[in-house]
XYZ file of C-alpha atoms in Angstrom:
106
model
C -15.668 -14.980 -72.756
C -16.704 -11.571 -71.529
C -15.444 -10.464 -68.137
C -17.310 -8.311 -65.658
C -17.300 -7.184 -62.041
C -19.294 -9.069 -59.444
C -22.958 -8.127 -59.170
C -24.219 -7.080 -55.729
C -26.073 -10.361 -54.984
C -22.942 -12.338 -55.923
C -20.771 -10.104 -53.763
C -23.157 -10.496 -50.825
C -23.179 -14.294 -51.231
C -19.380 -14.465 -51.373
C -18.997 -12.228 -48.316
C -21.415 -14.502 -46.424
C -19.556 -17.626 -47.524
C -16.105 -16.303 -46.626
C -17.002 -15.212 -43.085
C -14.940 -17.193 -40.603
C -12.696 -18.892 -43.156
C -8.920 -18.757 -42.570
C -8.274 -16.634 -45.679
C -11.343 -14.386 -45.244
C -9.564 -11.088 -44.654
C -7.254 -11.473 -47.655
C -9.959 -12.764 -50.015
C -12.606 -10.224 -48.976
C -10.342 -7.348 -50.008
C -9.997 -8.894 -53.481
C -13.745 -9.246 -54.106
C -14.435 -5.568 -54.776
C -12.055 -5.466 -57.721
C -12.483 -9.069 -58.898
C -13.322 -9.769 -62.531
C -15.318 -12.877 -63.391
C -16.672 -14.766 -66.369
C -19.967 -16.631 -66.311
C -19.409 -20.324 -66.953
C -22.859 -20.766 -68.513
C -24.218 -17.256 -69.149
C -27.763 -16.822 -67.869
C -27.995 -20.381 -66.585
C -26.330 -21.727 -63.452
C -24.886 -18.664 -61.736
C -21.441 -20.314 -61.714
C -18.475 -17.957 -62.118
C -14.751 -18.252 -62.821
C -12.482 -15.598 -61.349
C -10.152 -13.966 -63.880
C -6.439 -14.033 -63.114
C -3.224 -13.022 -64.836
C -1.639 -16.277 -63.673
C -1.242 -18.768 -66.543
C -2.329 -22.411 -66.352
C -4.389 -22.108 -63.185
C -5.827 -25.303 -61.771
C -8.573 -26.105 -59.326
C -7.347 -26.267 -55.761
C -9.380 -26.641 -52.587
C -12.958 -25.894 -51.604
C -12.850 -23.016 -49.145
C -16.563 -22.509 -48.410
C -20.015 -23.807 -49.182
C -23.641 -23.001 -48.531
C -27.102 -23.685 -49.887
C -30.295 -21.749 -50.413
C -33.700 -22.088 -52.044
C -34.184 -20.411 -55.403
C -37.324 -18.286 -55.725
C -39.113 -21.326 -57.225
C -38.364 -23.370 -54.083
C -35.680 -25.574 -55.667
C -32.492 -26.097 -53.589
C -29.241 -24.582 -54.853
C -25.870 -25.805 -53.576
C -22.953 -23.379 -53.772
C -19.225 -24.046 -53.400
C -16.324 -21.605 -53.524
C -12.989 -22.932 -54.737
C -9.460 -21.566 -54.693
C -6.789 -22.395 -57.248
C -3.604 -24.262 -56.345
C -1.950 -20.949 -55.329
C -4.774 -20.086 -52.898
C -6.409 -17.424 -55.092
C -10.128 -17.223 -55.892
C -10.868 -19.671 -58.705
C -14.542 -20.586 -59.069
C -17.981 -20.092 -57.574
C -19.926 -23.231 -58.429
C -23.724 -23.088 -58.209
C -25.766 -26.244 -58.739
C -29.548 -26.158 -58.793
C -30.725 -29.695 -58.088
C -33.203 -29.831 -60.982
C -30.690 -28.303 -63.454
C -33.023 -25.440 -64.343
C -31.571 -21.915 -64.680
C -30.890 -20.021 -61.458
C -33.525 -17.334 -61.040
C -32.112 -15.246 -58.204
C -29.435 -15.195 -55.518
C -31.182 -14.231 -52.275
C -29.959 -11.488 -49.965
C -27.562 -12.739 -47.308
């Protein structure tokens, strides 16, 4: 899978989601240099954060939000850490399972 930096709408969403969380300061500094892979390219908007740590596993949900896609369909978003407390996955779920059109400005 190809890796890339976060796009501005993704970065804005993550900054919004992390505000007020216990690990916000530490995680916010990581976002600007974070590399991600798209879990379903061009579809859901879900991302996995790249790490040098081997055998990473899903840990806890650290933040969540929801918004309406530009077609009016609700999108639920969750941010997960791995078991070591590092950024693991941004999970986006559009309730009608159609491709995500746009992340709104936060």
